[in-house]
């Protein structure tokens, strides 16, 4: 289980390592272009029903921690789905992994969006 630390909040956001790795690539691509956006996800089964949304901005500190020392292989279709949602009015919505999708070796990176 990975952890996302956002802003000055001491409250960790727990996200499965593989999902967090995909999210990290898309978030880094957006923040590198100085774009602000939202990220939303449904609450885990052990939390009250609902979902959480955070506002990400390049000036707000962000840290990703992974349980596994080696990055997992990334799937192009899942990255594209997350990136497409990042460019929508609703922001990134953490969606379930798309199975059977192409895996990018070495952690991959999305091409710049024009």
XYZ file of N, CA and C in Angstrom, residues 50-91:
126
model
N -18.392 7.053 0.491
C -18.183 8.351 -0.132
C -16.940 8.390 -0.987
N -16.531 9.598 -1.293
C -15.314 9.801 -2.075
C -14.645 11.075 -1.602
N -13.384 11.228 -1.953
C -12.597 12.396 -1.577
C -12.053 13.041 -2.836
N -11.991 14.374 -2.833
C -11.382 15.129 -3.919
C -10.392 16.111 -3.309
N -9.194 16.182 -3.898
C -8.206 17.183 -3.481
C -7.837 18.043 -4.682
N -7.461 19.285 -4.414
C -7.018 20.233 -5.432
C -5.496 20.183 -5.461
N -4.926 19.877 -6.618
C -3.469 19.840 -6.765
C -3.005 21.072 -7.520
N -1.958 21.672 -6.992
C -1.373 22.873 -7.582
C 0.137 22.745 -7.477
N 0.891 23.233 -8.471
C 2.347 23.082 -8.440
C 3.027 23.652 -7.197
N 2.406 24.604 -6.520
C 3.044 25.216 -5.349
C 2.780 24.468 -4.046
N 1.942 23.438 -4.081
C 1.595 22.692 -2.869
C 2.478 21.451 -2.781
N 3.166 21.258 -1.645
C 4.050 20.091 -1.511
C 3.286 18.773 -1.668
N 3.956 17.826 -2.289
C 3.364 16.522 -2.575
C 4.471 15.479 -2.473
N 4.188 14.370 -1.796
C 5.188 13.309 -1.663
C 4.518 11.960 -1.874
N 5.149 11.117 -2.657
C 4.679 9.759 -2.931
C 5.603 8.785 -2.201
N 5.033 7.870 -1.442
C 5.818 6.807 -0.808
C 5.239 5.472 -1.255
N 6.136 4.573 -1.624
C 5.721 3.261 -2.107
C 6.223 2.179 -1.164
N 5.394 1.182 -0.948
C 5.782 0.059 -0.103
C 6.860 -0.773 -0.784
N 6.706 -0.998 -2.081
C 7.658 -1.799 -2.845
C 8.833 -0.926 -3.315
N 10.070 -1.424 -3.216
C 11.222 -0.622 -3.639
C 11.343 -0.451 -5.156
N 10.839 -1.419 -5.927
C 10.941 -1.339 -7.387
C 9.620 -0.861 -7.976
N 9.683 0.049 -8.967
C 8.432 0.511 -9.587
C 7.763 -0.610 -10.381
N 6.442 -0.669 -10.334
C 5.734 -1.698 -11.103
C 5.691 -1.318 -12.576
N 5.481 -2.297 -13.455
C 5.280 -1.950 -14.864
C 3.970 -1.179 -14.996
N 3.955 -0.220 -15.899
C 2.772 0.618 -16.089
C 2.020 0.215 -17.347
N 0.713 0.399 -17.330
C -0.123 0.073 -18.485
C -0.543 1.357 -19.188
N -0.227 1.416 -20.465
C -0.494 2.594 -21.279
C -1.965 3.011 -21.225
N -2.873 2.052 -21.349
C -4.296 2.404 -21.383
C -4.762 3.018 -20.065
N -4.238 2.522 -18.952
C -4.622 3.091 -17.656
C -4.070 4.510 -17.527
N -2.827 4.717 -17.966
C -2.246 6.068 -17.954
C -3.063 7.019 -18.829
N -3.443 6.547 -20.010
C -4.224 7.386 -20.920
C -5.592 7.726 -20.332
N -6.230 6.754 -19.686
C -7.530 6.996 -19.047
C -7.409 8.049 -17.941
N -6.369 7.934 -17.117
C -6.148 8.914 -16.059
C -5.827 10.289 -16.651
N -4.987 10.319 -17.683
C -4.620 11.588 -18.311
C -5.835 12.248 -18.958
N -6.671 11.464 -19.606
C -7.880 12.022 -20.216
C -8.789 12.625 -19.157
N -8.936 11.947 -18.032
C -9.774 12.513 -16.978
C -9.128 13.760 -16.383
N -7.795 13.824 -16.372
C -7.102 15.005 -15.844
C -7.403 16.246 -16.666
N -7.651 16.067 -17.953
C -7.924 17.196 -18.847
C -9.406 17.550 -18.895
N -10.231 16.819 -18.138
C -11.670 17.099 -18.123
C -12.004 18.056 -16.984
N -13.213 18.588 -17.012
C -13.664 19.509 -15.956
C -13.703 18.825 -14.597
N -13.916 17.514 -14.570
C -13.988 16.773 -13.308
C -12.639 16.403 -12.729
N -11.552 16.620 -13.469
C -10.217 16.273 -12.989
C -9.959 14.781 -13.044
